[in-house]
XYZ file of N, CA and C in Angstrom:
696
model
N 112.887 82.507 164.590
C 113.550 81.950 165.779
C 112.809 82.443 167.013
N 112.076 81.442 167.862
C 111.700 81.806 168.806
C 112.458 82.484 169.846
N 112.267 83.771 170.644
C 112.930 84.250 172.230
C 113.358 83.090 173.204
N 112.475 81.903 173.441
C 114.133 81.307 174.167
C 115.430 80.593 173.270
N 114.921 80.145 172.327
C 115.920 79.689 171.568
C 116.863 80.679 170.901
N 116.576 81.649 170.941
C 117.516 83.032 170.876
C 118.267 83.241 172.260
N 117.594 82.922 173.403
C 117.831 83.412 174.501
C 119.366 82.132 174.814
N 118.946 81.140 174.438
C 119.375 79.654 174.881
C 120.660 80.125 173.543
N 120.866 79.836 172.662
C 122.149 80.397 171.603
C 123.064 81.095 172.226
N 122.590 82.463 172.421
C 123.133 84.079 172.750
C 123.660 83.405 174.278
N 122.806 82.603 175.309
C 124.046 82.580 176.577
C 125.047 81.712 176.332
N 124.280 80.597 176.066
C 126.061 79.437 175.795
C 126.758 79.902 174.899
N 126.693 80.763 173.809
C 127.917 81.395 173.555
C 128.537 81.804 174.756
N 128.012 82.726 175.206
C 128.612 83.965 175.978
C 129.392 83.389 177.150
N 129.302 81.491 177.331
C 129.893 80.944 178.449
C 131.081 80.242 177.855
N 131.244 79.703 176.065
C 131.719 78.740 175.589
C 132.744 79.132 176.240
N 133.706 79.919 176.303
C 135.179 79.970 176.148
C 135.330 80.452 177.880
N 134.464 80.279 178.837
C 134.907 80.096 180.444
C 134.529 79.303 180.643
N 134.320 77.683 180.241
C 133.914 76.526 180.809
C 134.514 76.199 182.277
N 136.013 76.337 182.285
C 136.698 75.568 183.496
C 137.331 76.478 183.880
N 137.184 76.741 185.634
C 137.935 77.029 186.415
C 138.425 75.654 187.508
N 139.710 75.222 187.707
C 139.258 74.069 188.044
C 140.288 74.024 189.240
N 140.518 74.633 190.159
C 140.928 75.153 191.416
C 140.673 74.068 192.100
N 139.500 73.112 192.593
C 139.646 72.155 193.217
C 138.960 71.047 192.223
N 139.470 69.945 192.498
C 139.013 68.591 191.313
C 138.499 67.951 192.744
N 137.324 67.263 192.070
C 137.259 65.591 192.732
C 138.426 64.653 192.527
N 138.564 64.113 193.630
C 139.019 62.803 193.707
C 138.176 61.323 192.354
N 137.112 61.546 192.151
C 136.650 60.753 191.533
C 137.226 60.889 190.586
N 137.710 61.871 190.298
C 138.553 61.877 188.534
C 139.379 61.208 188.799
N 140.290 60.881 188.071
C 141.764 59.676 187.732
C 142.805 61.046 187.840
N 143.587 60.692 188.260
C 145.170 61.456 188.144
C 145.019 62.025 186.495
N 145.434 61.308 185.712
C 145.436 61.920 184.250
C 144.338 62.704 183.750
N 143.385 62.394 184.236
C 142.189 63.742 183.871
C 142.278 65.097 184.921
N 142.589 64.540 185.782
C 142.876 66.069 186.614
C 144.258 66.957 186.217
N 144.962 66.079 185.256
C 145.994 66.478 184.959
C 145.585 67.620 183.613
N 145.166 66.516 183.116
C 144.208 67.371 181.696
C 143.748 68.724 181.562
N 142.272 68.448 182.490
C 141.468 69.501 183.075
C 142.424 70.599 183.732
N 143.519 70.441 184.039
C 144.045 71.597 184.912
C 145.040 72.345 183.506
N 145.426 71.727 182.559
C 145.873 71.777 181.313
C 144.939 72.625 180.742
N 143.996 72.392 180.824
C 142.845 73.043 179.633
C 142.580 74.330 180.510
N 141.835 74.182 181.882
C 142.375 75.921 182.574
C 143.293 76.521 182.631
N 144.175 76.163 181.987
C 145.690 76.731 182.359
C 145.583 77.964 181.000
N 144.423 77.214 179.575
C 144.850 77.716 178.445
C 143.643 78.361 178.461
N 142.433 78.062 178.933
C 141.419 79.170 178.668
C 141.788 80.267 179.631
N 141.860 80.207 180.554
C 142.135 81.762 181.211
C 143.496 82.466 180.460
N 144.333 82.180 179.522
C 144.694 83.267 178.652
C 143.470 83.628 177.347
N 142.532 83.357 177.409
C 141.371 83.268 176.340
C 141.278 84.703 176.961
N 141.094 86.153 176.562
C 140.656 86.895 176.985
C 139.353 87.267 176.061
N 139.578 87.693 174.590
C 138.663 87.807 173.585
C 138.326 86.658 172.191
N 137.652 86.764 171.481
C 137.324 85.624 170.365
C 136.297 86.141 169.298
N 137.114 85.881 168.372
C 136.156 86.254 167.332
C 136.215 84.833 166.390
N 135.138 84.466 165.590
C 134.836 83.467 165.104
C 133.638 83.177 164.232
N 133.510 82.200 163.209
C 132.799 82.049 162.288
C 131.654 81.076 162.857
N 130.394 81.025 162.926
C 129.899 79.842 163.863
C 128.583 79.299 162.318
N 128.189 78.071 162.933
C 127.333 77.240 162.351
C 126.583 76.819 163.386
N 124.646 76.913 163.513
C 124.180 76.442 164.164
C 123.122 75.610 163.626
N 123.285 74.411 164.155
C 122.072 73.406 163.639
C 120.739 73.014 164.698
N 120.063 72.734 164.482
C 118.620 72.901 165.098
C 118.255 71.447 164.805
N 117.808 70.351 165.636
C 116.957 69.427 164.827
C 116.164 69.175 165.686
N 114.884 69.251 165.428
C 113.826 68.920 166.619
C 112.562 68.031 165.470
N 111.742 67.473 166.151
C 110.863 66.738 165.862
C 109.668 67.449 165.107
N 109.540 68.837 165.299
C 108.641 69.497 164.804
C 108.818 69.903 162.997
N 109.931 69.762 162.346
C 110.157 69.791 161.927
C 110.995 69.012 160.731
N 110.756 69.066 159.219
C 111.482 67.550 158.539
C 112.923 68.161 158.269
N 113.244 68.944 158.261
C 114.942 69.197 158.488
C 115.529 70.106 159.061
N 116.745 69.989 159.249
C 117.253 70.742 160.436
C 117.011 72.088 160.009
N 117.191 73.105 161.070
C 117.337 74.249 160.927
C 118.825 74.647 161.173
N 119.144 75.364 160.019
C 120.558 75.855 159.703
C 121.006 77.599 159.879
N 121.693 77.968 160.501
C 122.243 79.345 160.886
C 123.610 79.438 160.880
N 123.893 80.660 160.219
C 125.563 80.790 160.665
C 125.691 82.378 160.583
N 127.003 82.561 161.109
C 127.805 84.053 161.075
C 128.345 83.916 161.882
N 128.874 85.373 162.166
C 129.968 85.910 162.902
C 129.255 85.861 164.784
N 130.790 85.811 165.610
C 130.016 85.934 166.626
C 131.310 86.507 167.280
N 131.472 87.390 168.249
C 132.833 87.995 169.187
C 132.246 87.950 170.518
N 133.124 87.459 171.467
C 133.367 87.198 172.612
C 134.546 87.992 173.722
N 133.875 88.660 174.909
C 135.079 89.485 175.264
C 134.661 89.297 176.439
N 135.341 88.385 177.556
C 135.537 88.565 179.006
C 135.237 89.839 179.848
N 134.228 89.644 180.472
C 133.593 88.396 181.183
C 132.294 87.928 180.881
N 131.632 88.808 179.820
C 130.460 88.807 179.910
C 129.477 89.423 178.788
N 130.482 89.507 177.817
C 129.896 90.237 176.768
C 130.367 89.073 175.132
N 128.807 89.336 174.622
C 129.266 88.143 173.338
C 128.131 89.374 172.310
N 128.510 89.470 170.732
C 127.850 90.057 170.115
C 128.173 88.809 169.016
N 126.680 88.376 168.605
C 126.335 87.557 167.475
C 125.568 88.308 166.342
N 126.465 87.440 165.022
C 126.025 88.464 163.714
C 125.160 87.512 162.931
N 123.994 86.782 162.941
C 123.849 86.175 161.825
C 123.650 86.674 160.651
N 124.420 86.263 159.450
C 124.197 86.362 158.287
C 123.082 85.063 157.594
N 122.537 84.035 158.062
C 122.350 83.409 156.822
C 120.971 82.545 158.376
N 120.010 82.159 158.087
C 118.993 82.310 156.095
C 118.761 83.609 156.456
N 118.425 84.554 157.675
C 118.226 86.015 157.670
C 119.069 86.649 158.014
N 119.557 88.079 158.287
C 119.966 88.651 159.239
C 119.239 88.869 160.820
N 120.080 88.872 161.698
C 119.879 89.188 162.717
C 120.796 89.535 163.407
N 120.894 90.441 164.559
C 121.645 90.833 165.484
C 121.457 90.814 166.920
N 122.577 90.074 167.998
C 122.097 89.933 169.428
C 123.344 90.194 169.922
N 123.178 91.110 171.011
C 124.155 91.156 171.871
C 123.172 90.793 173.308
N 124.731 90.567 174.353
C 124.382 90.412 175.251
C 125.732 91.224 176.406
N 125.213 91.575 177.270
C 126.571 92.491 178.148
C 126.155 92.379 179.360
N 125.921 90.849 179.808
C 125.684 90.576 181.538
C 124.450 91.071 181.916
N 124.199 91.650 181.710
C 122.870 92.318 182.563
C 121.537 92.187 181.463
N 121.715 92.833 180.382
C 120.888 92.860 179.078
C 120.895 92.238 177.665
N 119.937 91.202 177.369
C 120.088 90.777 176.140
C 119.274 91.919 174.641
N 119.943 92.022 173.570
C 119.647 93.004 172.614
C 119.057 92.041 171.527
N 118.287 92.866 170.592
C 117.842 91.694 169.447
C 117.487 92.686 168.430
N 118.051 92.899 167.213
C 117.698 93.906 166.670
C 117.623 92.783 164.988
N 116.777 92.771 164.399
C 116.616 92.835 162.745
C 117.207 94.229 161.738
N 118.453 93.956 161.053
C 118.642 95.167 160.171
C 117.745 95.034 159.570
N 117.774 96.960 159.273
C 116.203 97.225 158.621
C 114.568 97.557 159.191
N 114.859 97.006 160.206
C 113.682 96.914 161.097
C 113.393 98.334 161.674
N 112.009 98.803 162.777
C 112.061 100.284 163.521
C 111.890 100.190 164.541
N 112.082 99.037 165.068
C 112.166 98.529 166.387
C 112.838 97.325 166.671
N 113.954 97.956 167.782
C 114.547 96.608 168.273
C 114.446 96.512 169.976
N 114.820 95.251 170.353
C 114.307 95.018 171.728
C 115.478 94.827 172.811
N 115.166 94.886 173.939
C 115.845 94.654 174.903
C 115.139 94.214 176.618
N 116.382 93.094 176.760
C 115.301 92.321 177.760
C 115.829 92.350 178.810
N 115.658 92.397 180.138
C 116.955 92.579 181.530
C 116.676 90.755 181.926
N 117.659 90.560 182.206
C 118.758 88.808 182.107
C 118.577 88.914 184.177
N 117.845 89.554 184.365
C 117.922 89.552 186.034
C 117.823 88.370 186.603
N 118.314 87.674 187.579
C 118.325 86.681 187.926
C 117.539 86.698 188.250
N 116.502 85.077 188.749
C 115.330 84.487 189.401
C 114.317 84.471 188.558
N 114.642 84.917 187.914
C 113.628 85.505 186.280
C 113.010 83.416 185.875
N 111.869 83.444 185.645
C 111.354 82.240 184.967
C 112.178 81.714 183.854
N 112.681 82.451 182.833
C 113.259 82.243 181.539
C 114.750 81.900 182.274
N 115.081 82.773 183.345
C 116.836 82.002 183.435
C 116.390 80.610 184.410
N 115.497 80.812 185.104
C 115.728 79.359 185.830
C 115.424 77.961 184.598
N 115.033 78.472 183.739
C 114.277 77.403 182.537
C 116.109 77.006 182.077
N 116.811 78.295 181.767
C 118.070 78.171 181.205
C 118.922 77.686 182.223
N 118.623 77.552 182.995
C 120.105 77.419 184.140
C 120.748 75.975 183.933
N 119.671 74.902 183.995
C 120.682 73.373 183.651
C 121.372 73.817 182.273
N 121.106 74.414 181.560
C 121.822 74.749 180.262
C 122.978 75.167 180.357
N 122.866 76.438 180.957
C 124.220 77.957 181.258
C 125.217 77.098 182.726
N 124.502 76.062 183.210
C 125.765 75.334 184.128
C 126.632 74.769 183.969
N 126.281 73.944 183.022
C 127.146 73.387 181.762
C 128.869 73.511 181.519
N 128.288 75.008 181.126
C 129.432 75.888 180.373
C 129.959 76.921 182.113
N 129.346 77.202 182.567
C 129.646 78.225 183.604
C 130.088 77.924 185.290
N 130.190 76.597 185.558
C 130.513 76.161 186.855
C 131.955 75.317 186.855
N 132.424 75.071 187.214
C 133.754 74.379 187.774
C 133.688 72.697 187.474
N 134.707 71.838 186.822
C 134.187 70.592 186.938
C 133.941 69.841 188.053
N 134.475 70.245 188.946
C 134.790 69.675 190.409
C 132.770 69.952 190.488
N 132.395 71.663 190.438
C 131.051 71.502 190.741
C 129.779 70.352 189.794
N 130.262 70.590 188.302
C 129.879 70.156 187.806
C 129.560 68.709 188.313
N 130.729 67.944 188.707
C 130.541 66.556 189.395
C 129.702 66.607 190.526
N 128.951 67.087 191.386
C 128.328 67.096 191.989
C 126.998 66.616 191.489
N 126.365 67.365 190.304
C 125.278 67.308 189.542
C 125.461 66.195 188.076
N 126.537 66.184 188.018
C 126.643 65.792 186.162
C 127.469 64.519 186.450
N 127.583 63.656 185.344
C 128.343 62.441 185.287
C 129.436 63.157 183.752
N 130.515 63.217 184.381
C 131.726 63.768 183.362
C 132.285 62.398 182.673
N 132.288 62.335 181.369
C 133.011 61.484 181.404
C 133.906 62.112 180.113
N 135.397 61.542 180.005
C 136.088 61.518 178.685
C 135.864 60.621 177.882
N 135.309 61.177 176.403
C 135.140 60.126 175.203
C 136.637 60.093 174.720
N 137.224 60.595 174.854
C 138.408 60.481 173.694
C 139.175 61.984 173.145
N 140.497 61.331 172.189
C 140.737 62.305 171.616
C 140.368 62.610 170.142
N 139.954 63.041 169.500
C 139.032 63.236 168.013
C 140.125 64.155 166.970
N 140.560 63.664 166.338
C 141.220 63.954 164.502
C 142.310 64.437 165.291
N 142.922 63.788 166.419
C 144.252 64.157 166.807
C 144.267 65.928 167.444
N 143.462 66.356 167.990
C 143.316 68.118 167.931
C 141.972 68.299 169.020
N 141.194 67.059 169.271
C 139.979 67.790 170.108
C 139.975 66.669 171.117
N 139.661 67.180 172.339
C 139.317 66.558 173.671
C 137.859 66.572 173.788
N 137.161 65.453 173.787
C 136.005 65.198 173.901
C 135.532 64.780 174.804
N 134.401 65.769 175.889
C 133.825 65.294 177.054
C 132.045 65.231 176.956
N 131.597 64.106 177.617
C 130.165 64.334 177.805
C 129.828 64.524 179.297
N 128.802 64.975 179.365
C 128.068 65.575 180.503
C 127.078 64.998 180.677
N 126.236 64.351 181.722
C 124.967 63.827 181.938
C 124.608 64.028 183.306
N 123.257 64.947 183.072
C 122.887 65.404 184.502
C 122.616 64.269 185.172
N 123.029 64.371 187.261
C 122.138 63.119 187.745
C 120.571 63.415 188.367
N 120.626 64.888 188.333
C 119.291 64.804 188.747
C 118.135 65.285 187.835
N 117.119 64.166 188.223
C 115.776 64.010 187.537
C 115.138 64.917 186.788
N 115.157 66.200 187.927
C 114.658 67.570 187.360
C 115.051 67.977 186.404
N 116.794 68.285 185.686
C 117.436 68.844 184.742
C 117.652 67.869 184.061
N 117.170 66.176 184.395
C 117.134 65.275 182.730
C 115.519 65.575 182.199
N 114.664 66.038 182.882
C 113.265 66.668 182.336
C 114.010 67.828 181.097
N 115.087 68.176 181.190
C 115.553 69.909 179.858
C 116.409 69.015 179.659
N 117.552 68.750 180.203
C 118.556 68.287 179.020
C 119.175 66.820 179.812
N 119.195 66.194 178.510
C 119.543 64.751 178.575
C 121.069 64.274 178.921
N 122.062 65.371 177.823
C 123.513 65.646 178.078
C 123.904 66.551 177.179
N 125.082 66.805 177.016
C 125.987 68.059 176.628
C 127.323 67.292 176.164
N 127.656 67.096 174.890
C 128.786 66.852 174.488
C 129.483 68.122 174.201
N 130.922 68.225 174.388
C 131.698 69.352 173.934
C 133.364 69.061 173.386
N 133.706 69.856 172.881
C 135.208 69.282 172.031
C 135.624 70.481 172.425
N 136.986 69.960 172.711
C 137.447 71.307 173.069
C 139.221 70.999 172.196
N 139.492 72.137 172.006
C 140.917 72.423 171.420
C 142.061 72.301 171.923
N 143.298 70.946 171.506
C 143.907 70.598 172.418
C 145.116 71.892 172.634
N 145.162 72.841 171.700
C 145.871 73.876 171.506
C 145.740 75.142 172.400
N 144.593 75.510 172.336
C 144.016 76.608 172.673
C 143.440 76.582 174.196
N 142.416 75.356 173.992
C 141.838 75.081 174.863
C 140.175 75.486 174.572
N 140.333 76.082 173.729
C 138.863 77.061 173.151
C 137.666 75.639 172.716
N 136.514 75.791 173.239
C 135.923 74.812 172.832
C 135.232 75.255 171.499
N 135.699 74.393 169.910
C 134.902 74.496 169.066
C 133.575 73.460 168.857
N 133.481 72.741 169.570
C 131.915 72.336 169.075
C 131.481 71.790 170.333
N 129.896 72.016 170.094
C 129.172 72.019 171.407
C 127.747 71.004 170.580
N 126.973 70.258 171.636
C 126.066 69.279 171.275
C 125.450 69.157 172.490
N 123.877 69.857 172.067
C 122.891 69.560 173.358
C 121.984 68.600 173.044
N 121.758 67.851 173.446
C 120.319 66.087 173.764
C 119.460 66.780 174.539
N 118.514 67.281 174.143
C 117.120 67.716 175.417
C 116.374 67.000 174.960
N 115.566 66.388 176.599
C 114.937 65.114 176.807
C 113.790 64.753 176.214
N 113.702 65.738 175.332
C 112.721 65.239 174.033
C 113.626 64.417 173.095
N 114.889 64.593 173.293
C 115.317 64.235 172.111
C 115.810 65.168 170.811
N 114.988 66.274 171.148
C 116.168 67.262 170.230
C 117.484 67.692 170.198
N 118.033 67.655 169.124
C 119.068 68.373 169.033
C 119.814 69.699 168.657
N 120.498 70.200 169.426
C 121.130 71.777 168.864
C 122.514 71.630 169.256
N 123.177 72.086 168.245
C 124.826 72.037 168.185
C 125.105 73.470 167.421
N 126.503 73.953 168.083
C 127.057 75.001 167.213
C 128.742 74.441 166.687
N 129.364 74.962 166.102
C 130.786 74.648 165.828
C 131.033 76.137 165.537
N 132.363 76.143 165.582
C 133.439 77.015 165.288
C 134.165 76.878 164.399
N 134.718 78.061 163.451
C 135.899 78.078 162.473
C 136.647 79.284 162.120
N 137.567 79.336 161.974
C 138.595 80.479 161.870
C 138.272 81.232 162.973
N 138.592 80.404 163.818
C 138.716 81.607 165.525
C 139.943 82.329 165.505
N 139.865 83.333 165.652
C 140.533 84.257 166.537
C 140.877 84.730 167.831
N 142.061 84.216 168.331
C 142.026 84.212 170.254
C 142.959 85.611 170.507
N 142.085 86.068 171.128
C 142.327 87.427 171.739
C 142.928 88.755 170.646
N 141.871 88.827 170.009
C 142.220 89.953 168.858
C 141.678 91.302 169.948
N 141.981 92.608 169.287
C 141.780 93.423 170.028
C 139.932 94.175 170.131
N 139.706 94.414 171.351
C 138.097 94.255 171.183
C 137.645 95.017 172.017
N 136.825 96.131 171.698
C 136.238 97.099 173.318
C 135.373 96.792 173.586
N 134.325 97.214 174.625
C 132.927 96.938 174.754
C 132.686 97.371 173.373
N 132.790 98.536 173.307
C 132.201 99.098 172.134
C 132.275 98.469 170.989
N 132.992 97.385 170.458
C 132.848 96.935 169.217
C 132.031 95.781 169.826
N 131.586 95.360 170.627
C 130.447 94.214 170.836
C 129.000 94.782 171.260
N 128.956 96.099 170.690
C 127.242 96.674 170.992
C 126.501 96.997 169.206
N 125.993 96.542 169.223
C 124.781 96.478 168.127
C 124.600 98.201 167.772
N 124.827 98.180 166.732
C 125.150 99.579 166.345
C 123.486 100.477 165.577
N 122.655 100.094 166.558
C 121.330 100.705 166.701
C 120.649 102.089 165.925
N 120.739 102.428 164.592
C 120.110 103.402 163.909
C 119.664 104.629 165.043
N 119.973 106.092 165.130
C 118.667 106.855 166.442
C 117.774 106.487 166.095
N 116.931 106.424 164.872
C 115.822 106.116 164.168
C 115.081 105.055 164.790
N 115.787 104.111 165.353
C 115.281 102.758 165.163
C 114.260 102.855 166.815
N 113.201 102.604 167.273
C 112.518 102.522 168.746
C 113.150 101.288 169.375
N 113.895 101.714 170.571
C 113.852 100.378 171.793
C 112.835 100.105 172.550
N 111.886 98.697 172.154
C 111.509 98.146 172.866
C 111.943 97.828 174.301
N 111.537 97.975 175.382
C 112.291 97.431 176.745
C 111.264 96.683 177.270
N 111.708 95.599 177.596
C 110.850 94.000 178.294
C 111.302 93.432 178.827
N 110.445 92.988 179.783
C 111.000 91.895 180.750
C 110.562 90.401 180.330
N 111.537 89.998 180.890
C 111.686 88.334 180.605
C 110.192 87.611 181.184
N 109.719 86.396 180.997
C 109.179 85.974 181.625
C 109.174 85.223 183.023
């Protein structure tokens, strides 16, 4: 797995479950979607923590079939997500706002990268991490929101399509489902303007189990050397 596509995983997790703050709406929305949307913030801001089973699929052109990943992943407001993959390798990533971690069990060196803003690699990520991390009201400024529907009676389905030129050069749109219960979004679907695709889903979530920093830090061998690097 290449470093941004590690990099690109590890943040939209770390945003899935604060998509909407939605304090002021456009007018362009309809009455019943602002009704919605204010419904669905109402239920993620009791989202405090999350633990969950994830599946990530990969399909890009470079390749004749998808690339497949899954495991564990925990989520704890505001800013901290620790991902476990189990499957086809192990790997381990945390992230805690400031620093992304990347460690291989087994390995004698693991790395760490500072997430500083202005950084080349976050401006590459930013049409990505806006997505998930700005307000819909802002979102409408940049994005064309629209509602697809409701899906197996249980998911609210929205797409996203940037309007400007620059961020349809990275991504084309952003489908997301979100939980008419919870509010928790289990599945996410990125179109980048190549045409690839990357999606994650969710299963057997857990909303707000009990969680410290400390159980979302990568539990690092003394043995093991930290690499420290900067982003590009």
């Amino acid at each position: 797995m290449s470093l941004p596509r590690r990099l690109r995983t590890a943040i939209l997790i770390l945003l899935f479950w604060g998509i909407v703050s939605s304090e002021l709406l456009s007018p362009a929305f309809g009455q019943d979607l602002q009704k919605l949307i204010r419904t669905i913030d109402e239920q993620q801001q009791k989202i405090q923590t999350v633990i969950a089973d994830f599946s990530q699929v990969k399909e890009t052109s470079f390749t004749r079939e998808p690339l497949i990943s899954s495991g564990l992943v925990k989520f704890k407001r505001p800013d901290r997500t620790h991902w476990i993959y189990l499957k086809p390798e192990p790997l381990e990533i945390a992230l805690d706002g400031k620093s992304l971690w990347l460690y291989i069990p087994g390995r004698s060196q693991a790395e760490k990268y500072s997430l500083a803003r202005g950084k080349r690699i976050a401006r590459y990520l930013e049409p990505l991490t806006a997505v998930f991390q700005k307000t819909f009201a802002q979102l409408a400024e940049g994005y064309t929101i629209g509602f697809e529907g409701i899906e197996a009676d249980r998911l609210y389905h929205f797409r996203l399509q940037p309007r400007e030129e620059k961020i349809r050069q990275v991504l084309s749109r952003a489908d997301l489902w979100i939980d008419k219960t919870s509010g928790a979004i289990l599945r996410c679907k990125m179109v980048e303007f190549h045409r690839d695709q990357w999606s994650l889903e969710f299963k057997n979530l857990q909303i707000n189990p009990p969680l410290t920093d400390d159980d979302l830090q990568i539990r690092i061998p003394p043995s093991v050397r930290v690499l420290e690097q900067s982003l590009p």
